[in-house]
């Protein structure tokens, strides 16, 4: 593991449900483990521009807040520059992964993977809860919490 500070971008489709939740939970997990000095940037973005400038879905924010995790984000779209600005671009499903691989400039430095690959329970896909009920957001919260800890373990930080 490199001693250089790490930058991480979380990505979903619209950047209002899953990726801002992953960003908030990961940042909270980093802070809880006193690892802020190991990370230069933690952010999230979407592969589509539907919600650029919007705050996260209220169900995503309220789920995080009910678990003591603050959320402060405005939706944005992934840019080609992100692939050089971030060390890791971690996405929620295969559609995101396919879009990101198509968008990534050749030779970019970012490692592009499914965030669920770090879930110790092996739940690879973090499903979009947008059209469902609050239970989907709670399920996502548990997934991104496990994956956040799994990612930090993969970096030998916890």
Short mmCIF file of N, CA and C in Angstrom, two decimals:
data_model
loop_
_atom_site.label_atom_id
_atom_site.label_comp_id
_atom_site.label_asym_id
_atom_site.label_seq_id
_atom_site.Cartn_x
_atom_site.Cartn_y
_atom_site.Cartn_z
N UNK A 1 0.85 -1.19 0.00
CA UNK A 1 0.00 0.00 0.00
C UNK A 1 0.88 1.23 0.00
N UNK A 2 0.56 2.14 -0.87
CA UNK A 2 1.31 3.39 -1.00
C UNK A 2 1.12 4.26 0.24
N UNK A 3 2.13 5.04 0.54
CA UNK A 3 2.05 5.96 1.67
C UNK A 3 1.41 7.29 1.24
N UNK A 4 1.24 7.49 -0.07
CA UNK A 4 0.63 8.72 -0.56
C UNK A 4 -0.85 8.75 -0.20
N UNK A 5 -1.38 9.94 0.12
CA UNK A 5 -2.83 10.03 0.39
C UNK A 5 -3.64 9.56 -0.82
N UNK A 6 -4.78 9.00 -0.55
CA UNK A 6 -5.62 8.35 -1.56
C UNK A 6 -6.86 9.21 -1.83
N UNK A 7 -7.30 9.18 -3.08
CA UNK A 7 -8.54 9.87 -3.44
C UNK A 7 -9.53 8.83 -4.00
N UNK A 8 -10.80 8.98 -3.58
CA UNK A 8 -11.83 8.00 -3.94
C UNK A 8 -13.08 8.71 -4.45
N UNK A 9 -13.59 8.23 -5.58
CA UNK A 9 -14.84 8.74 -6.16
C UNK A 9 -15.83 7.59 -6.20
N UNK A 10 -17.02 7.80 -5.65
CA UNK A 10 -18.10 6.82 -5.68
C UNK A 10 -19.08 7.22 -6.78
N UNK A 11 -19.54 6.23 -7.56
CA UNK A 11 -20.36 6.54 -8.74
C UNK A 11 -21.59 5.65 -8.81
N UNK A 12 -22.73 6.29 -9.11
CA UNK A 12 -23.96 5.57 -9.47
C UNK A 12 -24.54 6.27 -10.69
N UNK A 13 -25.79 6.06 -10.99
CA UNK A 13 -26.40 6.64 -12.19
C UNK A 13 -26.63 8.14 -12.05
N UNK A 14 -27.45 8.55 -11.08
CA UNK A 14 -27.85 9.94 -10.99
C UNK A 14 -27.16 10.75 -9.91
N UNK A 15 -26.40 10.09 -9.04
CA UNK A 15 -25.67 10.75 -7.94
C UNK A 15 -26.60 11.41 -6.94
N UNK A 16 -27.75 10.75 -6.68
CA UNK A 16 -28.64 11.27 -5.62
C UNK A 16 -29.02 10.21 -4.59
N UNK A 17 -28.75 8.94 -4.84
CA UNK A 17 -29.12 7.89 -3.88
C UNK A 17 -27.90 7.13 -3.37
N UNK A 18 -27.39 6.23 -4.20
CA UNK A 18 -26.35 5.31 -3.75
C UNK A 18 -24.98 5.96 -3.58
N UNK A 19 -24.51 6.69 -4.58
CA UNK A 19 -23.14 7.21 -4.47
C UNK A 19 -22.97 8.30 -3.42
N UNK A 20 -23.93 9.22 -3.23
CA UNK A 20 -23.73 10.16 -2.12
C UNK A 20 -23.80 9.47 -0.76
N UNK A 21 -24.60 8.39 -0.67
CA UNK A 21 -24.63 7.61 0.56
C UNK A 21 -23.28 6.94 0.78
N UNK A 22 -22.74 6.33 -0.27
CA UNK A 22 -21.42 5.68 -0.16
C UNK A 22 -20.35 6.69 0.22
N UNK A 23 -20.38 7.86 -0.40
CA UNK A 23 -19.43 8.93 -0.07
C UNK A 23 -19.53 9.31 1.41
N UNK A 24 -20.75 9.54 1.88
CA UNK A 24 -20.96 9.98 3.27
C UNK A 24 -20.55 8.88 4.26
N UNK A 25 -20.94 7.65 3.98
CA UNK A 25 -20.62 6.54 4.89
C UNK A 25 -19.11 6.29 4.90
N UNK A 26 -18.49 6.34 3.72
CA UNK A 26 -17.05 6.11 3.67
C UNK A 26 -16.30 7.22 4.41
N UNK A 27 -16.68 8.48 4.19
CA UNK A 27 -16.03 9.60 4.88
C UNK A 27 -16.21 9.46 6.40
N UNK A 28 -17.40 9.04 6.81
CA UNK A 28 -17.68 8.84 8.24
C UNK A 28 -16.81 7.70 8.80
N UNK A 29 -16.67 6.63 8.04
CA UNK A 29 -15.85 5.49 8.46
C UNK A 29 -14.38 5.89 8.56
N UNK A 30 -13.93 6.69 7.61
CA UNK A 30 -12.56 7.20 7.63
C UNK A 30 -12.34 8.03 8.90
N UNK A 31 -13.29 8.93 9.18
CA UNK A 31 -13.17 9.79 10.36
C UNK A 31 -13.23 8.97 11.65
N UNK A 32 -14.14 8.02 11.71
CA UNK A 32 -14.30 7.17 12.89
C UNK A 32 -13.01 6.40 13.22
N UNK A 33 -12.23 6.09 12.17
CA UNK A 33 -10.97 5.36 12.34
C UNK A 33 -9.74 6.27 12.35
N UNK A 34 -9.99 7.59 12.44
CA UNK A 34 -8.89 8.58 12.46
C UNK A 34 -7.94 8.43 11.28
N UNK A 35 -8.49 8.29 10.09
CA UNK A 35 -7.69 8.07 8.88
C UNK A 35 -7.76 9.25 7.91
N UNK A 36 -8.23 10.40 8.37
CA UNK A 36 -8.40 11.54 7.48
C UNK A 36 -7.11 11.91 6.74
N UNK A 37 -5.96 11.73 7.40
CA UNK A 37 -4.69 12.08 6.77
C UNK A 37 -4.30 11.13 5.65
N UNK A 38 -5.00 10.01 5.52
CA UNK A 38 -4.70 9.02 4.47
C UNK A 38 -5.46 9.30 3.17
N UNK A 39 -6.39 10.27 3.22
CA UNK A 39 -7.23 10.55 2.05
C UNK A 39 -7.21 12.03 1.69
N UNK A 40 -6.95 12.32 0.41
CA UNK A 40 -6.96 13.71 -0.05
C UNK A 40 -8.35 14.16 -0.46
N UNK A 41 -9.12 13.22 -1.02
CA UNK A 41 -10.41 13.60 -1.57
C UNK A 41 -11.34 12.40 -1.54
N UNK A 42 -12.57 12.64 -1.07
CA UNK A 42 -13.64 11.65 -1.11
C UNK A 42 -14.85 12.37 -1.71
N UNK A 43 -15.37 11.85 -2.81
CA UNK A 43 -16.44 12.55 -3.53
C UNK A 43 -17.35 11.51 -4.17
N UNK A 44 -18.40 11.99 -4.82
CA UNK A 44 -19.27 11.09 -5.59
C UNK A 44 -19.79 11.82 -6.82
N UNK A 45 -20.22 11.03 -7.80
CA UNK A 45 -20.71 11.58 -9.07
C UNK A 45 -21.63 10.55 -9.72
N UNK A 46 -22.31 10.97 -10.77
CA UNK A 46 -23.19 10.08 -11.52
C UNK A 46 -22.73 9.92 -12.95
N UNK A 47 -23.14 8.84 -13.58
CA UNK A 47 -22.80 8.64 -14.99
C UNK A 47 -23.75 9.42 -15.89
N UNK A 48 -24.90 9.83 -15.36
CA UNK A 48 -25.88 10.61 -16.12
C UNK A 48 -26.02 11.99 -15.49
N UNK A 49 -26.55 12.91 -16.25
CA UNK A 49 -26.65 14.30 -15.78
C UNK A 49 -28.06 14.70 -15.34
N UNK A 50 -28.94 13.73 -15.12
CA UNK A 50 -30.33 14.01 -14.75
C UNK A 50 -30.48 14.96 -13.58
N UNK A 51 -29.62 14.81 -12.57
CA UNK A 51 -29.84 15.51 -11.30
C UNK A 51 -28.72 16.48 -10.93
N UNK A 52 -27.89 16.88 -11.89
CA UNK A 52 -26.75 17.76 -11.60
C UNK A 52 -27.23 18.98 -10.81
N UNK A 53 -26.54 19.25 -9.69
CA UNK A 53 -26.87 20.38 -8.84
C UNK A 53 -27.88 20.07 -7.74
N UNK A 54 -28.50 18.89 -7.81
CA UNK A 54 -29.51 18.52 -6.81
C UNK A 54 -28.87 17.96 -5.55
N UNK A 55 -29.57 18.11 -4.43
CA UNK A 55 -29.14 17.47 -3.20
C UNK A 55 -29.55 15.99 -3.28
N UNK A 56 -28.98 15.13 -2.44
CA UNK A 56 -29.36 13.72 -2.46
C UNK A 56 -30.85 13.51 -2.17
N UNK A 57 -31.37 12.40 -2.66
CA UNK A 57 -32.74 11.99 -2.39
C UNK A 57 -32.96 12.03 -0.87
N UNK A 58 -34.10 12.54 -0.44
CA UNK A 58 -34.37 12.70 0.99
C UNK A 58 -34.32 11.37 1.73
N UNK A 59 -34.68 10.28 1.06
CA UNK A 59 -34.64 8.97 1.71
C UNK A 59 -33.20 8.52 1.96
N UNK A 60 -32.31 8.87 1.04
CA UNK A 60 -30.89 8.54 1.21
C UNK A 60 -30.30 9.35 2.36
N UNK A 61 -30.57 10.65 2.36
CA UNK A 61 -30.07 11.53 3.42
C UNK A 61 -30.62 11.15 4.78
N UNK A 62 -31.93 10.89 4.85
CA UNK A 62 -32.53 10.58 6.15
C UNK A 62 -32.05 9.23 6.68
N UNK A 63 -31.79 8.28 5.79
CA UNK A 63 -31.25 6.99 6.22
C UNK A 63 -29.86 7.20 6.84
N UNK A 64 -29.03 7.96 6.16
CA UNK A 64 -27.69 8.25 6.69
C UNK A 64 -27.79 8.96 8.04
N UNK A 65 -28.60 10.00 8.09
CA UNK A 65 -28.72 10.79 9.32
C UNK A 65 -29.26 9.96 10.48
N UNK A 66 -30.15 9.01 10.20
CA UNK A 66 -30.69 8.16 11.27
C UNK A 66 -29.61 7.26 11.87
N UNK A 67 -28.52 7.09 11.14
CA UNK A 67 -27.38 6.30 11.62
C UNK A 67 -26.22 7.19 12.07
N UNK A 68 -26.49 8.50 12.20
CA UNK A 68 -25.46 9.43 12.65
C UNK A 68 -24.42 9.79 11.61
N UNK A 69 -24.76 9.61 10.34
CA UNK A 69 -23.82 9.92 9.25
C UNK A 69 -24.30 11.18 8.52
N UNK A 70 -23.52 12.27 8.60
CA UNK A 70 -23.93 13.50 7.91
C UNK A 70 -23.75 13.39 6.39
N UNK A 71 -24.63 14.07 5.66
CA UNK A 71 -24.57 14.10 4.20
C UNK A 71 -24.52 15.55 3.75
N UNK A 72 -23.55 15.86 2.91
CA UNK A 72 -23.42 17.21 2.37
C UNK A 72 -22.90 17.09 0.94
N UNK A 73 -23.82 17.08 -0.02
CA UNK A 73 -23.41 16.83 -1.41
C UNK A 73 -24.38 17.48 -2.38
N UNK A 74 -23.86 17.90 -3.52
CA UNK A 74 -24.67 18.33 -4.66
C UNK A 74 -24.28 17.44 -5.83
N UNK A 75 -25.27 16.88 -6.51
CA UNK A 75 -25.03 15.94 -7.59
C UNK A 75 -24.21 16.56 -8.71
N UNK A 76 -23.33 15.73 -9.27
CA UNK A 76 -22.54 16.13 -10.42
C UNK A 76 -22.33 14.92 -11.32
N UNK A 77 -21.90 15.17 -12.53
CA UNK A 77 -21.66 14.10 -13.48
C UNK A 77 -20.17 13.79 -13.52
N UNK A 78 -19.85 12.52 -13.72
CA UNK A 78 -18.46 12.09 -13.87
C UNK A 78 -17.85 12.80 -15.08
N UNK A 79 -16.58 13.20 -14.95
CA UNK A 79 -15.85 13.81 -16.07
C UNK A 79 -14.63 12.95 -16.39
N UNK A 80 -14.08 13.13 -17.57
CA UNK A 80 -12.86 12.41 -17.95
C UNK A 80 -11.71 12.75 -16.99
N UNK A 81 -11.68 13.97 -16.50
CA UNK A 81 -10.64 14.41 -15.57
C UNK A 81 -10.67 13.61 -14.27
N UNK A 82 -11.85 13.14 -13.86
CA UNK A 82 -11.97 12.35 -12.63
C UNK A 82 -11.06 11.12 -12.66
N UNK A 83 -10.83 10.56 -13.84
CA UNK A 83 -10.02 9.35 -13.94
C UNK A 83 -8.54 9.59 -13.68
N UNK A 84 -8.14 10.85 -13.69
CA UNK A 84 -6.77 11.20 -13.30
C UNK A 84 -6.72 11.87 -11.94
N UNK A 85 -7.84 12.47 -11.54
CA UNK A 85 -7.89 13.15 -10.23
C UNK A 85 -8.10 12.17 -9.07
N UNK A 86 -8.64 11.00 -9.36
CA UNK A 86 -8.95 10.02 -8.31
C UNK A 86 -8.15 8.75 -8.51
N UNK A 87 -7.72 8.17 -7.39
CA UNK A 87 -7.01 6.90 -7.44
C UNK A 87 -7.98 5.74 -7.64
N UNK A 88 -9.15 5.85 -7.03
CA UNK A 88 -10.18 4.81 -7.13
C UNK A 88 -11.49 5.43 -7.56
N UNK A 89 -12.14 4.79 -8.53
CA UNK A 89 -13.49 5.15 -8.95
C UNK A 89 -14.31 3.89 -8.70
N UNK A 90 -15.14 3.94 -7.66
CA UNK A 90 -15.88 2.77 -7.21
C UNK A 90 -17.37 2.94 -7.50
N UNK A 91 -17.92 2.02 -8.26
CA UNK A 91 -19.31 2.18 -8.70
C UNK A 91 -20.22 1.11 -8.11
N UNK A 92 -21.52 1.29 -8.33
CA UNK A 92 -22.54 0.51 -7.64
C UNK A 92 -23.05 -0.69 -8.41
N UNK A 93 -23.02 -0.67 -9.75
CA UNK A 93 -23.55 -1.81 -10.50
C UNK A 93 -22.83 -1.96 -11.84
N UNK A 94 -23.18 -3.03 -12.57
CA UNK A 94 -22.50 -3.33 -13.84
C UNK A 94 -22.75 -2.26 -14.90
N UNK A 95 -23.91 -1.62 -14.86
CA UNK A 95 -24.18 -0.57 -15.84
C UNK A 95 -23.24 0.61 -15.61
N UNK A 96 -23.07 0.99 -14.35
CA UNK A 96 -22.12 2.06 -14.02
C UNK A 96 -20.73 1.67 -14.48
N UNK A 97 -20.35 0.43 -14.19
CA UNK A 97 -19.01 -0.05 -14.54
C UNK A 97 -18.77 0.01 -16.04
N UNK A 98 -19.74 -0.43 -16.80
CA UNK A 98 -19.64 -0.39 -18.26
C UNK A 98 -19.51 1.05 -18.76
N UNK A 99 -20.36 1.95 -18.23
CA UNK A 99 -20.29 3.37 -18.63
C UNK A 99 -18.93 3.98 -18.28
N UNK A 100 -18.43 3.65 -17.09
CA UNK A 100 -17.15 4.22 -16.65
C UNK A 100 -15.99 3.72 -17.50
N UNK A 101 -16.01 2.45 -17.84
CA UNK A 101 -14.93 1.90 -18.67
C UNK A 101 -14.94 2.52 -20.06
N UNK A 102 -16.13 2.82 -20.56
CA UNK A 102 -16.25 3.47 -21.86
C UNK A 102 -15.76 4.92 -21.79
N UNK A 103 -16.02 5.59 -20.68
CA UNK A 103 -15.67 7.00 -20.50
C UNK A 103 -14.20 7.22 -20.15
N UNK A 104 -13.58 6.25 -19.49
CA UNK A 104 -12.20 6.40 -19.00
C UNK A 104 -11.22 6.60 -20.15
N UNK A 105 -10.43 7.69 -20.08
CA UNK A 105 -9.40 7.88 -21.10
C UNK A 105 -8.33 6.78 -20.99
N UNK A 106 -7.77 6.38 -22.11
CA UNK A 106 -6.73 5.35 -22.04
C UNK A 106 -5.54 5.89 -21.26
N UNK A 107 -4.97 5.03 -20.43
CA UNK A 107 -3.82 5.42 -19.63
C UNK A 107 -4.15 6.19 -18.36
N UNK A 108 -5.43 6.34 -18.04
CA UNK A 108 -5.77 7.08 -16.81
C UNK A 108 -5.37 6.25 -15.60
N UNK A 109 -5.12 6.94 -14.48
CA UNK A 109 -4.56 6.27 -13.30
C UNK A 109 -5.60 5.56 -12.42
N UNK A 110 -6.84 5.93 -12.52
CA UNK A 110 -7.86 5.42 -11.59
C UNK A 110 -8.08 3.92 -11.73
N UNK A 111 -8.22 3.26 -10.59
CA UNK A 111 -8.68 1.87 -10.53
C UNK A 111 -10.20 1.95 -10.54
N UNK A 112 -10.84 1.35 -11.53
CA UNK A 112 -12.30 1.39 -11.68
C UNK A 112 -12.85 0.01 -11.32
N UNK A 113 -13.68 -0.04 -10.27
CA UNK A 113 -14.21 -1.32 -9.78
C UNK A 113 -15.61 -1.14 -9.21
N UNK A 114 -16.27 -2.26 -9.00
CA UNK A 114 -17.53 -2.27 -8.26
C UNK A 114 -17.20 -2.10 -6.78
N UNK A 115 -17.89 -1.18 -6.11
CA UNK A 115 -17.67 -0.98 -4.67
C UNK A 115 -18.02 -2.26 -3.91
N UNK A 116 -19.02 -3.00 -4.40
CA UNK A 116 -19.46 -4.23 -3.76
C UNK A 116 -18.39 -5.31 -3.71
N UNK A 117 -17.33 -5.19 -4.51
CA UNK A 117 -16.23 -6.15 -4.45
C UNK A 117 -15.57 -6.15 -3.07
N UNK A 118 -15.77 -5.09 -2.32
CA UNK A 118 -15.16 -4.97 -0.99
C UNK A 118 -16.12 -5.39 0.13
N UNK A 119 -17.32 -5.82 -0.23
CA UNK A 119 -18.30 -6.25 0.76
C UNK A 119 -17.93 -7.65 1.25
N UNK A 120 -17.59 -7.80 2.53
CA UNK A 120 -17.21 -9.12 3.02
C UNK A 120 -18.34 -10.16 2.94
N UNK A 121 -19.58 -9.70 2.81
CA UNK A 121 -20.70 -10.64 2.63
C UNK A 121 -20.86 -11.05 1.17
N UNK A 122 -20.08 -10.44 0.27
CA UNK A 122 -20.09 -10.82 -1.13
C UNK A 122 -21.26 -10.28 -1.94
N UNK A 123 -21.95 -9.28 -1.42
CA UNK A 123 -23.04 -8.66 -2.18
C UNK A 123 -22.43 -7.67 -3.16
N UNK A 124 -22.19 -8.13 -4.36
CA UNK A 124 -21.43 -7.39 -5.35
C UNK A 124 -22.14 -6.14 -5.86
N UNK A 125 -23.44 -6.23 -6.05
CA UNK A 125 -24.21 -5.14 -6.64
C UNK A 125 -24.97 -4.37 -5.57
N UNK A 126 -24.83 -3.05 -5.61
CA UNK A 126 -25.59 -2.17 -4.73
C UNK A 126 -26.74 -1.64 -5.59
N UNK A 127 -27.89 -2.26 -5.42
CA UNK A 127 -29.06 -1.99 -6.28
C UNK A 127 -29.58 -0.57 -6.08
N UNK A 128 -30.15 -0.03 -7.15
CA UNK A 128 -30.74 1.30 -7.11
C UNK A 128 -32.05 1.26 -6.33
N UNK A 129 -32.15 1.99 -5.21
CA UNK A 129 -33.36 1.95 -4.39
C UNK A 129 -34.40 3.00 -4.79
N UNK A 130 -34.11 3.80 -5.82
CA UNK A 130 -34.90 4.98 -6.16
C UNK A 130 -36.39 4.70 -6.29
N UNK A 131 -36.77 3.62 -6.96
CA UNK A 131 -38.20 3.36 -7.22
C UNK A 131 -38.86 2.49 -6.15
N UNK A 132 -38.11 2.15 -5.12
CA UNK A 132 -38.66 1.31 -4.06
C UNK A 132 -38.93 2.10 -2.79
N UNK A 133 -39.09 1.38 -1.72
CA UNK A 133 -39.37 2.00 -0.43
C UNK A 133 -38.12 2.25 0.38
N UNK A 134 -38.34 2.68 1.60
CA UNK A 134 -37.24 3.01 2.51
C UNK A 134 -36.35 1.80 2.82
N UNK A 135 -36.91 0.59 2.76
CA UNK A 135 -36.12 -0.61 3.05
C UNK A 135 -34.90 -0.74 2.14
N UNK A 136 -35.06 -0.34 0.89
CA UNK A 136 -33.95 -0.40 -0.06
C UNK A 136 -32.80 0.50 0.35
N UNK A 137 -33.13 1.65 0.91
CA UNK A 137 -32.10 2.59 1.38
C UNK A 137 -31.38 2.04 2.60
N UNK A 138 -32.14 1.39 3.49
CA UNK A 138 -31.53 0.76 4.67
C UNK A 138 -30.59 -0.37 4.23
N UNK A 139 -31.05 -1.14 3.26
CA UNK A 139 -30.22 -2.23 2.74
C UNK A 139 -28.93 -1.67 2.13
N UNK A 140 -29.06 -0.62 1.33
CA UNK A 140 -27.89 0.04 0.74
C UNK A 140 -26.95 0.54 1.82
N UNK A 141 -27.51 1.11 2.89
CA UNK A 141 -26.68 1.63 3.97
C UNK A 141 -25.83 0.51 4.58
N UNK A 142 -26.44 -0.64 4.81
CA UNK A 142 -25.68 -1.76 5.37
C UNK A 142 -24.60 -2.22 4.39
N UNK A 143 -24.95 -2.27 3.11
CA UNK A 143 -23.96 -2.68 2.10
C UNK A 143 -22.77 -1.72 2.04
N UNK A 144 -23.04 -0.41 1.94
CA UNK A 144 -21.93 0.54 1.80
C UNK A 144 -21.11 0.64 3.09
N UNK A 145 -21.74 0.36 4.22
CA UNK A 145 -20.99 0.33 5.48
C UNK A 145 -20.00 -0.83 5.47
N UNK A 146 -20.47 -2.01 5.09
CA UNK A 146 -19.59 -3.18 5.01
C UNK A 146 -18.49 -2.97 3.97
N UNK A 147 -18.87 -2.44 2.80
CA UNK A 147 -17.90 -2.24 1.72
C UNK A 147 -16.87 -1.17 2.10
N UNK A 148 -17.29 -0.15 2.85
CA UNK A 148 -16.35 0.89 3.29
C UNK A 148 -15.28 0.27 4.18
N UNK A 149 -15.71 -0.55 5.12
CA UNK A 149 -14.75 -1.21 6.01
C UNK A 149 -13.89 -2.20 5.22
N UNK A 150 -14.49 -2.92 4.29
CA UNK A 150 -13.74 -3.86 3.46
C UNK A 150 -12.70 -3.16 2.60
N UNK A 151 -13.06 -2.00 2.06
CA UNK A 151 -12.11 -1.25 1.23
C UNK A 151 -10.93 -0.77 2.08
N UNK A 152 -11.22 -0.24 3.28
CA UNK A 152 -10.14 0.19 4.17
C UNK A 152 -9.24 -0.98 4.56
N UNK A 153 -9.83 -2.15 4.77
CA UNK A 153 -9.03 -3.34 5.07
C UNK A 153 -8.16 -3.73 3.89
N UNK A 154 -8.69 -3.60 2.67
CA UNK A 154 -7.92 -3.95 1.47
C UNK A 154 -6.71 -3.03 1.30
N UNK A 155 -6.81 -1.83 1.87
CA UNK A 155 -5.70 -0.86 1.81
C UNK A 155 -4.78 -1.01 3.03
N UNK A 156 -5.05 -2.01 3.86
CA UNK A 156 -4.29 -2.25 5.10
C UNK A 156 -4.32 -1.05 6.04
N UNK A 157 -5.48 -0.39 6.10
CA UNK A 157 -5.62 0.78 6.99
C UNK A 157 -6.37 0.45 8.28
N UNK A 158 -7.16 -0.62 8.28
CA UNK A 158 -7.81 -1.08 9.52
C UNK A 158 -7.66 -2.58 9.62
#
